[in-house]
XYZ file of C-alpha atoms in Angstrom:
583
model
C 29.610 76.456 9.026
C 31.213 75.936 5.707
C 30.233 72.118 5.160
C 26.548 73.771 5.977
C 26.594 76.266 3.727
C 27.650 73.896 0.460
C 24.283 72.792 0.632
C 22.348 76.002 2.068
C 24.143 79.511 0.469
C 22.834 80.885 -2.559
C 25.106 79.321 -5.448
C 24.870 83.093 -7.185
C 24.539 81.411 -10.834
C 27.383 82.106 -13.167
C 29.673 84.057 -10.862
C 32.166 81.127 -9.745
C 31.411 78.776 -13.257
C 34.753 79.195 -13.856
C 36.666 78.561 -10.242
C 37.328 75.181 -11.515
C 38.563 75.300 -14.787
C 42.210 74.950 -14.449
C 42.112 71.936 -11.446
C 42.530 68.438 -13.249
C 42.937 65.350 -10.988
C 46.084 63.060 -12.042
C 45.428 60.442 -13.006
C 42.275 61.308 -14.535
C 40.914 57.302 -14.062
C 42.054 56.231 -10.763
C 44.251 53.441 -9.685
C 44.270 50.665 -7.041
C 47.319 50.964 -5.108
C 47.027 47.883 -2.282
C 44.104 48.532 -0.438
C 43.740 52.555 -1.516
C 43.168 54.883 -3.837
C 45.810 57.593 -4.506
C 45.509 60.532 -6.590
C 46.323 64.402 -7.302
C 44.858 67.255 -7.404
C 46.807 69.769 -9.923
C 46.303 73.665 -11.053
C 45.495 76.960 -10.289
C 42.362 79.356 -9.290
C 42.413 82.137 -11.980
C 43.710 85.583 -10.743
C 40.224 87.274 -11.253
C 38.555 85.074 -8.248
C 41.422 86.112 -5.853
C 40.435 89.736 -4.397
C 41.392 90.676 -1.099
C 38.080 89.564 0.856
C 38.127 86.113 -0.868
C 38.781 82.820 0.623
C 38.371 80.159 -1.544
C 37.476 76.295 -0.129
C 37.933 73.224 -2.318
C 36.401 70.097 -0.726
C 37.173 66.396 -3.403
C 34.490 63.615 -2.483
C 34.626 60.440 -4.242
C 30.867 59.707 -5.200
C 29.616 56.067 -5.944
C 26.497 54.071 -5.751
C 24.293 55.539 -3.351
C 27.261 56.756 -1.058
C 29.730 59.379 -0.725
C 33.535 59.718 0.817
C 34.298 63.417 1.686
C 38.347 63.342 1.151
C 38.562 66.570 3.387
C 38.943 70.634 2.518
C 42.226 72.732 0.964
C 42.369 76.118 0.862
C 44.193 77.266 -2.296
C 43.455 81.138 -1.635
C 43.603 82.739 1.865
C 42.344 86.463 0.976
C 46.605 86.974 0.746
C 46.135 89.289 -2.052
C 49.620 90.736 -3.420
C 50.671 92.901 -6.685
C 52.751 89.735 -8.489
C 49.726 87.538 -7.718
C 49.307 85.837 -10.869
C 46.909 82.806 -9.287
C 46.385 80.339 -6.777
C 48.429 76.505 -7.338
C 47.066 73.571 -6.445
C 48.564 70.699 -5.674
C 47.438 68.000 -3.217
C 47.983 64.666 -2.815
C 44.811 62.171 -1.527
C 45.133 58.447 -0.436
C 41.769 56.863 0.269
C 40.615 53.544 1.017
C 38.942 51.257 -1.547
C 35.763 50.078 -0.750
C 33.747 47.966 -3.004
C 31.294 49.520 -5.695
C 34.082 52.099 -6.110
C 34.364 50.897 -9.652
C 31.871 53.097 -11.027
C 32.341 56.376 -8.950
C 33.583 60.085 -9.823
C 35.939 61.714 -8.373
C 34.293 65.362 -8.109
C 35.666 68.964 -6.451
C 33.065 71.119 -5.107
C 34.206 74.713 -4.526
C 33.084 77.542 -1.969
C 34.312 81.281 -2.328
C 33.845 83.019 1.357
C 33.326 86.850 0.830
C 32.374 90.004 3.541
C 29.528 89.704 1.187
C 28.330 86.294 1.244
C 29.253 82.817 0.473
C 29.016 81.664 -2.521
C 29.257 77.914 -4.184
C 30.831 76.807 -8.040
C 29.438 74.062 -10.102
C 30.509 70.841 -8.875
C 33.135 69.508 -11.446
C 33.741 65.659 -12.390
C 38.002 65.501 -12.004
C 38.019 61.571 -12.508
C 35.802 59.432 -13.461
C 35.848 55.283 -12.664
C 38.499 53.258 -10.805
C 40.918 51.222 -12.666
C 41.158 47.786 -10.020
C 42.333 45.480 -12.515
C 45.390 44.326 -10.171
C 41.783 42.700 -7.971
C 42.000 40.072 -10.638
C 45.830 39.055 -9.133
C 45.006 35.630 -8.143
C 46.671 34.333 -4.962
C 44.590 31.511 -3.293
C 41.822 33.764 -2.159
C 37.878 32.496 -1.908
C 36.089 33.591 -4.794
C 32.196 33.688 -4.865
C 31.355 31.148 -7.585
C 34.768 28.620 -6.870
C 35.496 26.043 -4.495
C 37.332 27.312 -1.832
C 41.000 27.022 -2.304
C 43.571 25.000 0.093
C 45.906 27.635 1.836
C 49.577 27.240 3.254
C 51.733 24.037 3.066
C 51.895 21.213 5.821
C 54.720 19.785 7.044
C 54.769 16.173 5.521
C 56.151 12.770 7.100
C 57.210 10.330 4.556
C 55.711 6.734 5.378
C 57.368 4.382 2.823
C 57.448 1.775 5.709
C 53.674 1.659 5.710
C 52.547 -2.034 4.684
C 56.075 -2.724 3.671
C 57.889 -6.359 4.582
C 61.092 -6.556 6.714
C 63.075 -9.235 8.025
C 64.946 -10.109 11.023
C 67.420 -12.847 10.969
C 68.891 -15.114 13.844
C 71.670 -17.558 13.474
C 71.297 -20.832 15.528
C 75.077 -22.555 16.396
C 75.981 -25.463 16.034
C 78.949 -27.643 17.183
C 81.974 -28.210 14.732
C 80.782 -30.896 12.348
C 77.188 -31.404 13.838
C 73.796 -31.639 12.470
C 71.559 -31.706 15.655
C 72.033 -30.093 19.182
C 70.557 -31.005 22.657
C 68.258 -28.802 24.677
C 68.428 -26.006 24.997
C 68.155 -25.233 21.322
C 67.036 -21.918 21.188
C 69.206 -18.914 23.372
C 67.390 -17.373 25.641
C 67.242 -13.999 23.344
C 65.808 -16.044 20.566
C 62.820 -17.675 22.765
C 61.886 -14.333 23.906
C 61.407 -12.917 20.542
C 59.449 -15.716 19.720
C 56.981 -15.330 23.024
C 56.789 -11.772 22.835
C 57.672 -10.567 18.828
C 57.919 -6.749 18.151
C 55.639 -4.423 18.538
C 53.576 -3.399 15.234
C 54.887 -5.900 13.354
C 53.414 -9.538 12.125
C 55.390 -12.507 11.259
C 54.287 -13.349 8.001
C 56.763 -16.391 7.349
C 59.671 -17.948 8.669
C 62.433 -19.078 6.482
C 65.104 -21.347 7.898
C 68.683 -21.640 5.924
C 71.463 -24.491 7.060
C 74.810 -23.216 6.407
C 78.232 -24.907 6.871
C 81.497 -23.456 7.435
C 84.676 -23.331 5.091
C 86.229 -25.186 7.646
C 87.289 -29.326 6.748
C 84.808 -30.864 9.364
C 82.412 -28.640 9.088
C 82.053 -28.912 5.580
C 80.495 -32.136 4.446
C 78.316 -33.088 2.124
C 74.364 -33.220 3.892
C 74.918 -30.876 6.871
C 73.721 -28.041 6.071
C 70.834 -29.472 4.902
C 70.123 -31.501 8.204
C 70.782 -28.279 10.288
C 67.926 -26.550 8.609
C 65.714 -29.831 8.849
C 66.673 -29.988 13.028
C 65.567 -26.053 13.382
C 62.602 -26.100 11.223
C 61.089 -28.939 12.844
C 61.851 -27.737 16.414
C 59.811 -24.432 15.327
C 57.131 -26.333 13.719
C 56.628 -27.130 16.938
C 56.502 -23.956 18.269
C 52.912 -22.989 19.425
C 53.899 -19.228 18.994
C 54.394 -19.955 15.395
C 51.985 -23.103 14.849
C 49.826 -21.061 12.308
C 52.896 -19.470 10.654
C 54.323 -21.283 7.360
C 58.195 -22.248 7.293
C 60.023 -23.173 5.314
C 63.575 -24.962 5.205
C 66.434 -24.663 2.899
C 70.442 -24.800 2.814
C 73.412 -23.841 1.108
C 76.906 -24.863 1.060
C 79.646 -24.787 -0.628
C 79.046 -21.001 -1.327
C 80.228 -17.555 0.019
C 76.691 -15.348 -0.149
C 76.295 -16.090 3.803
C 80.280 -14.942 4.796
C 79.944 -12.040 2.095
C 76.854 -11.056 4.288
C 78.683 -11.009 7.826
C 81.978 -9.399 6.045
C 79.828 -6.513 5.040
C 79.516 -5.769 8.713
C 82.727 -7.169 10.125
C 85.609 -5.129 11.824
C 88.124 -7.339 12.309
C 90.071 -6.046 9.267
C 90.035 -2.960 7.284
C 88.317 -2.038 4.253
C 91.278 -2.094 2.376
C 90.986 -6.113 3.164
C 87.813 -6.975 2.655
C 88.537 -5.489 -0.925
C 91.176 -8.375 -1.539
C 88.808 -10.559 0.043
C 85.680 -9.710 -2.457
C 88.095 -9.843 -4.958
C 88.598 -13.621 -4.469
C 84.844 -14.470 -3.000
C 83.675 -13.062 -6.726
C 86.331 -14.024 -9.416
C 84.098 -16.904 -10.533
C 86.676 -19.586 -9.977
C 85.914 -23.245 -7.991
C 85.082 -23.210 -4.360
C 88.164 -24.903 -3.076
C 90.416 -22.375 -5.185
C 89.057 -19.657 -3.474
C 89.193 -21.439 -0.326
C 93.132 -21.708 -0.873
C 93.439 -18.053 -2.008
C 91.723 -16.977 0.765
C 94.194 -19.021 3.169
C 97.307 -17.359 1.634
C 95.820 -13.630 2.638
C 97.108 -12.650 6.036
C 93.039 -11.350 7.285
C 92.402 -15.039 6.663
C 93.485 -16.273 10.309
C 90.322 -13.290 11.482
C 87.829 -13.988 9.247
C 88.394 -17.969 10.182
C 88.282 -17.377 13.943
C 85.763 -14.844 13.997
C 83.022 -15.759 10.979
C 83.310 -19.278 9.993
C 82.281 -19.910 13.577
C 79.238 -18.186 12.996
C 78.313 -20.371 9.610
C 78.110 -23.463 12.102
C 74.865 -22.552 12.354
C 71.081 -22.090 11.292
C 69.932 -19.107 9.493
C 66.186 -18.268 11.007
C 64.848 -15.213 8.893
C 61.270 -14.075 10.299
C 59.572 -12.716 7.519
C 57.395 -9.260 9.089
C 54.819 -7.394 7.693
C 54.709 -3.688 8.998
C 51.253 -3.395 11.231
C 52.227 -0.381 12.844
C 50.293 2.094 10.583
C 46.746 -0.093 10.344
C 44.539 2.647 9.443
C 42.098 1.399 12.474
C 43.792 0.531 15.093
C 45.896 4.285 14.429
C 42.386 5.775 14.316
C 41.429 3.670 17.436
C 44.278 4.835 19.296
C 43.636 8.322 18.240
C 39.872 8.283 19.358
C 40.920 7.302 22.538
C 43.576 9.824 23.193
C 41.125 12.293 22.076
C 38.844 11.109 24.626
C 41.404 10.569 27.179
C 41.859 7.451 27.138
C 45.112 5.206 26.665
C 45.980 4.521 23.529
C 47.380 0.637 22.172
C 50.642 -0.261 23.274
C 53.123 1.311 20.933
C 51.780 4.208 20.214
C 53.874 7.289 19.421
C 54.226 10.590 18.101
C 54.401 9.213 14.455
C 50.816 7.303 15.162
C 49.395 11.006 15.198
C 51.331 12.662 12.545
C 50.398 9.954 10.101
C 46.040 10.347 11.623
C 46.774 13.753 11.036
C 48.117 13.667 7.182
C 45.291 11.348 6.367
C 42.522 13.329 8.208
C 40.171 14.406 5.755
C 38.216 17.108 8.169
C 39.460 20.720 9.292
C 38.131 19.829 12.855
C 39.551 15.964 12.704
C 42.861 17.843 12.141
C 42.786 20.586 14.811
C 42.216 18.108 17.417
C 44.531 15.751 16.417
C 47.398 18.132 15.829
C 46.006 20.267 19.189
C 47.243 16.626 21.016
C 50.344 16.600 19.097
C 51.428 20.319 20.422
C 50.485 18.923 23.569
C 52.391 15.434 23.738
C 54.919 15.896 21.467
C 55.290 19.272 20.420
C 57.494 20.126 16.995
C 58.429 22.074 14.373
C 56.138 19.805 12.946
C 52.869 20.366 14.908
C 52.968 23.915 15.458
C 52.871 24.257 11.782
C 50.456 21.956 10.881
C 47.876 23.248 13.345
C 48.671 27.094 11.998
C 48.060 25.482 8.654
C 44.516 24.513 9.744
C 43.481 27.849 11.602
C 44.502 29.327 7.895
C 42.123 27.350 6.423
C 39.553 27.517 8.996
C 39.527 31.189 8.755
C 39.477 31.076 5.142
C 36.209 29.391 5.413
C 34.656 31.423 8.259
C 32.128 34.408 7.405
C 31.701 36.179 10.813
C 34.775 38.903 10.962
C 35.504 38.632 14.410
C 35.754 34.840 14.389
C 37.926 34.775 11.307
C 40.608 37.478 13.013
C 40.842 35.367 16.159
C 41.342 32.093 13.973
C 44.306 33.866 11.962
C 45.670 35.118 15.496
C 45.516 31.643 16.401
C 47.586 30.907 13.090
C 50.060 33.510 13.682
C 50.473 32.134 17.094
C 51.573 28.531 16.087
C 52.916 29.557 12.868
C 55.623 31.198 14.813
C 56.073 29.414 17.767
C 57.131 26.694 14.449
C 59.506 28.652 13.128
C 60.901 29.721 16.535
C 61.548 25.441 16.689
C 63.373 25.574 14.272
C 63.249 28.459 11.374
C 62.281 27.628 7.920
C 60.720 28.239 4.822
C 57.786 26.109 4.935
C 56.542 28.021 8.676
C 57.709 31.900 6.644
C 55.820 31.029 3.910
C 52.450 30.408 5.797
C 52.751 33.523 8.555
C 52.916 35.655 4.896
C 49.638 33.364 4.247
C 47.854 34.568 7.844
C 48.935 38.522 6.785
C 47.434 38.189 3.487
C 44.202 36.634 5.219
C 44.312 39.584 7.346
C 44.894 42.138 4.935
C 48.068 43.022 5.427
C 50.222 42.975 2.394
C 53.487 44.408 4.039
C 53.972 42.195 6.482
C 52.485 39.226 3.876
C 55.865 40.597 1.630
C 58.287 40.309 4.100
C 57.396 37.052 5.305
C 57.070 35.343 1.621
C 60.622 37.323 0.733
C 62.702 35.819 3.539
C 61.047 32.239 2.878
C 62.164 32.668 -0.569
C 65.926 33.837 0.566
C 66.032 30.269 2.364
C 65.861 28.389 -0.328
C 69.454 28.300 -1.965
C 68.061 25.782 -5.272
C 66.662 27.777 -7.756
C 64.831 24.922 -9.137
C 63.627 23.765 -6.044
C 59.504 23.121 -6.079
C 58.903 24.874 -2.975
C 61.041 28.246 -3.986
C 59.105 27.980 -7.498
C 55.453 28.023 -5.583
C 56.838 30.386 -3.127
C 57.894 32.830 -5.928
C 54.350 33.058 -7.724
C 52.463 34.039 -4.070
C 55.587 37.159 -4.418
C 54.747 37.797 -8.138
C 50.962 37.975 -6.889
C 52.000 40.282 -3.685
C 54.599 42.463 -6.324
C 50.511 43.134 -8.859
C 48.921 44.056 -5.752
C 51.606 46.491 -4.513
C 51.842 48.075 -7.821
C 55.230 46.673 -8.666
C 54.300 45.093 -11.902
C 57.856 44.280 -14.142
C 58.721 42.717 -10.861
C 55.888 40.309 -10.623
C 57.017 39.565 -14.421
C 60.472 38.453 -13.645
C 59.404 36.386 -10.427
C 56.882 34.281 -12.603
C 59.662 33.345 -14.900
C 60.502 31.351 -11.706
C 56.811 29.720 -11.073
C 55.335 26.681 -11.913
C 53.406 26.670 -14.888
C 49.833 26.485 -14.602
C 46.780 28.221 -14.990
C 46.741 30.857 -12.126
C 50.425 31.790 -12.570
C 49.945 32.328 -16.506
C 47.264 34.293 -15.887
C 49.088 36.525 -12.856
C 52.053 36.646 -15.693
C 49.652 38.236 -18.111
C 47.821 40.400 -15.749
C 51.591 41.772 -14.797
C 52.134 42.460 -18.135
C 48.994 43.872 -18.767
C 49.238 46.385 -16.156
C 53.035 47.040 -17.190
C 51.217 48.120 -20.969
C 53.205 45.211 -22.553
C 50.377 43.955 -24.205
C 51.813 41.905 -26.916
C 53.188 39.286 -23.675
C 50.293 39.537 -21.755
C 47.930 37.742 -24.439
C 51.112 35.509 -25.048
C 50.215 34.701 -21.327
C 46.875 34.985 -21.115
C 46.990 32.233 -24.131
C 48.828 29.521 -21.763
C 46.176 30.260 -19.573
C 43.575 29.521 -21.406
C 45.670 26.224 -22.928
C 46.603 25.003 -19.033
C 42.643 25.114 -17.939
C 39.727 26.713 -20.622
C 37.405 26.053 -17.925
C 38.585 28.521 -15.314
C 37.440 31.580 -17.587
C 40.374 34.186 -16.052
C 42.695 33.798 -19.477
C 39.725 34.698 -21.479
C 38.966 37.625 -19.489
C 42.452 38.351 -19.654
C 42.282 38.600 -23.705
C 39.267 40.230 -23.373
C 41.146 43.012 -21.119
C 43.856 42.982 -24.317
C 41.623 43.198 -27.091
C 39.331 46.053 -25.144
C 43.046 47.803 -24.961
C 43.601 47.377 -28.813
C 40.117 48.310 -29.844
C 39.622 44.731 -31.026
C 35.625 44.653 -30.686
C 34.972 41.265 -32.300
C 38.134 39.761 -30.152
C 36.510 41.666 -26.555
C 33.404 39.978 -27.594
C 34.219 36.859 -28.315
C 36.798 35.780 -25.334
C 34.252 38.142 -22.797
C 31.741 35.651 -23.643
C 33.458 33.042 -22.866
C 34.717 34.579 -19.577
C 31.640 35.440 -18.162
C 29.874 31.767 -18.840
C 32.573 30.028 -17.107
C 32.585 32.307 -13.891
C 29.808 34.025 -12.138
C 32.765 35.907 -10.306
C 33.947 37.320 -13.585
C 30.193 38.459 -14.918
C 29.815 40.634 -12.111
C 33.240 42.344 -12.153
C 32.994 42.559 -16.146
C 30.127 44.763 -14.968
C 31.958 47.360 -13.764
C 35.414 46.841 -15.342
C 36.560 50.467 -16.751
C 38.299 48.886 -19.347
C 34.675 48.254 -20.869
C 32.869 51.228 -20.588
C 33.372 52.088 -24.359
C 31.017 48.785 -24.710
C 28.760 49.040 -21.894
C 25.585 50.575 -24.214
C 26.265 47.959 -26.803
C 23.274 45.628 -27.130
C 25.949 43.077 -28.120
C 27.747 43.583 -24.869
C 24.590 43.661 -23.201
C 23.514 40.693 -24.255
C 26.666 38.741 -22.591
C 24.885 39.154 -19.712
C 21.558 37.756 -19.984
């Protein structure tokens, strides 16, 4: 009946002007808090409006483009009429939600005093005018109208240094004491199988046969080694496994780089040992004097019955070139598992991590990490496909859709960091809450990937710490955000939340120091200049507001439109000058 009669009862002109006069509304412009709006309502109903048949109604609604938000009724006055009466207090608190074109609104109070006689309505009164939503401009990888859309989260990465890279494998081919040639069969039975069947992924590129003699008085003569690694390289020449692969033969004798070689892996004495041993095998004196120190060492009777045996031989080195990442035959492999098919012989969980790294598509990555979850399911995987929902959703207009795809996040996101918990898997569930909206949750999640990270100059924690300094604007806790960018990387979005901290902190001498680096790390972006422009409108600086404005607002579409309605420029708004930024 009430609500009815603000718009119906006769307002009885002049007899409630002055209801109003002592409610203010702290503070009197508004502030973003998060997602809403919180503000008082302070003061007191004089004692002349507060007779005994009075009840007095006081309904705030925030008013703003063509809409309206009733913020519900208080009654400050109850017709409780008593001697020491001096008036009525007021003092409410109101959260409401921010919704966009809010910039512009008024907060107003509308007042209703119920009598036995009638009802009767006071003058609407403007409490607060505009919304201050500067802390909007906190910049934390979110899709902005004008911009490409950003990359979200952080993959899980496989290093592939082996990709393309040569390796060798090396085979030594006895011989008898003092010979140069041996009779069938020449090759062990090991050997002729690697030959016939070779290793999977991996090419022989070249084959590089070494003759080597022994220390030992038969065994080494002048010419042998070379003739061993004629015999071998010859008998592979005539290979047909290897008839289109070049080899090459060379020897060596009278030197210690092949016994240094098998020493390195050698058990037969300790390390303490081998350390006389190097000593001799690199002082730089004649071959036969270290041949005679050597025999005076009591590991020598070891080495000679376990190693010099094995330089009676051929070296064979295969020369390989790594195939096992070829881009197309991965991609072939993949496409077929896809498809369900098989996939080549050799194919394994690393195939599809390395597709998936170099997948250049949302959708190429989605399947190919869906079939990792499925065949080989990791730490690894789970995060990677959560990484892709995030970005998927970040792209995706239709509401519903984007919820399920950050569920769908969320879902493998944790089911990562259940594998195994970490900061990289933390760090991206605080990425699906701030998709969704939810900053609390988004806080935790970004704090405790943060505590994981014990280096304080480690790259991760330092990206990690400007998403918290962004998550600290939003949720009002601005000298915070301050001290967790002095942990950041340095670039243009983290200058610019730096600034914007200090800006809302009213420190504005550091802000423009930080809205400067901004501008220095990337003039083209346009937020450091609005940033100044924010400073100067502060300090009154009207050449200074119109000059970095400008350049704001040409750079970024984004930034015209919420220059627009900024409350920090409504002292400029009738301006032609500031008009004329515009057109």
């Amino acid at each position: 009946m009430f609500i009815y009669c603000l718009g119906s009862c006769s307002p009885k002109t002049g007899l409630y002007d002055n209801l109003m006069d002592g409610i203010v509304a702290k503070p009197e412009i508004l502030k973003l808090h998060r997602d809403s709006v919180r503000v008082t309502i302070q003061g007191a109903v004089p004692l002349k409006y507060l007779t005994k048949d009075a009840k007095i109604y006081l309904y705030p609604e925030y008013i703003y483009g063509e809409g309206s938000l009733r913020l519900g009724e208080f009654i400050p006055f109850d017709a409780a009429y008593t001697k020491n009466l001096i008036d009525a207090k007021v003092d409410e608190s109101i959260v409401f939600p921010y919704l966009p074109g809010m910039e512009k609104g008024q907060l107003v109070l509308k007042g209703m005093v119920d009598r036995k006689k009638g009802t009767f309505q006071a003058p609407i009164k403007v409490i607060a005018e505009g919304l201050e939503t500067t802390p909007l401009l906190t910049r934390y990888g979110q899709v902005l109208p004008d911009q490409p859309i950003p990359e979200i989260g952080i993959y899980i990465l496989r290093e592939f240094r082996d990709v393309d890279r040569f390796e060798t494998r090396d085979f030594y081919i006895p011989f008898e004491l003092g010979k140069g040639q041996k009779s069938n069969p020449v090759f062990s039975v090991p050997f002729s199988d690697y030959l016939i069947k070779g290793e999977t992924g991996m090419k022989i590129k070249k084959v590089v046969v070494t003759g080597l003699s022994s220390p030992e008085a038969k065994d080494n003569t002048n010419g042998l080694a070379k003739e061993r690694g004629d015999f071998i390289a010859e008998r592979l020449k005539s290979n047909r496994f290897l008839s289109k692969i070049p080899i090459e033969s060379m020897y060596r004798s009278g030197d210690w780089f092949d016994l240094r070689q098998l020493l390195s892996e050698y058990e037969g004495i300790s390390q303490d040992q081998k350390e006389f041993v190097y000593a001799i095998l690199l002082n730089g004196n004649s071959f036969a004097s270290q041949l005679s120190a050597l025999q005076k060492l009591p590991s020598y009777k070891n080495i000679s019955s376990d190693l010099f045996p094995k330089l009676r031989s051929a070296k064979v080195s295969f020369e390989l070139e790594n195939t096992r990442f070829d881009d197309k035959e991965i991609y072939a492999s993949v496409f077929a598992l896809l498809n369900g098919d098989d996939p080549l012989e050799g194919f394994e969980s690393d195939h599809l991590i390395y597709a998936g790294q170099n997948a250049l598509k949302l959708d190429e990555k989605e399947a190919i990490y869906k079939k990792l979850n499925e065949l080989f399911p990791s730490e690894l995987s789970y995060n990677n496909l959560g990484v892709v929902y995030l970005n998927l959703a970040q792209r995706e207009l239709d509401v519903r859709k984007k919820n399920i795809l950050i569920s769908d996040a969320l879902t493998n996101l944790k089911q990562a960091n259940k594998i195994k918990p970490g900061s990289i898997p933390l760090h991206n569930i605080g990425r699906a809450y701030l998709l969704r909206g939810d900053y609390f949750e988004a806080y935790i999640a970004i704090s405790e990937a943060s505590a994981m990270e014990k280096e304080e100059t480690n790259d991760f924690l330092n990206y990690n710490e400007g998403l918290r300094g962004a998550l600290d604007i939003i949720n009002g806790d601005y000298k915070l955000a301050t001290i967790r960018f002095n942990k950041t990387i340095e670039n243009e979005s983290n200058y610019f939340n730096k600034g914007l901290a200090y800006f809302l902190s009213e420190d504005y001498l550091k802000a423009s120091e930080n809205f400067e680096s901004s501008v220095q790390a990337d003039r083209e972006a346009g937020f450091g200049f609005y940033g100044l422009a924010l400073v100067a409108a502060v300090n009154r600086d009207r050449m200074a507001l119109m000059e970095n404005l400008g350049k704001a607002v040409e750079r970024s579409e984004y930034l015209k439109q919420k220059a627009l309605t900024d409350i920090n420029f409504k002292n400029y708004r009738d301006e032609q000058e500031f008009i004329n930024l515009f057109k």
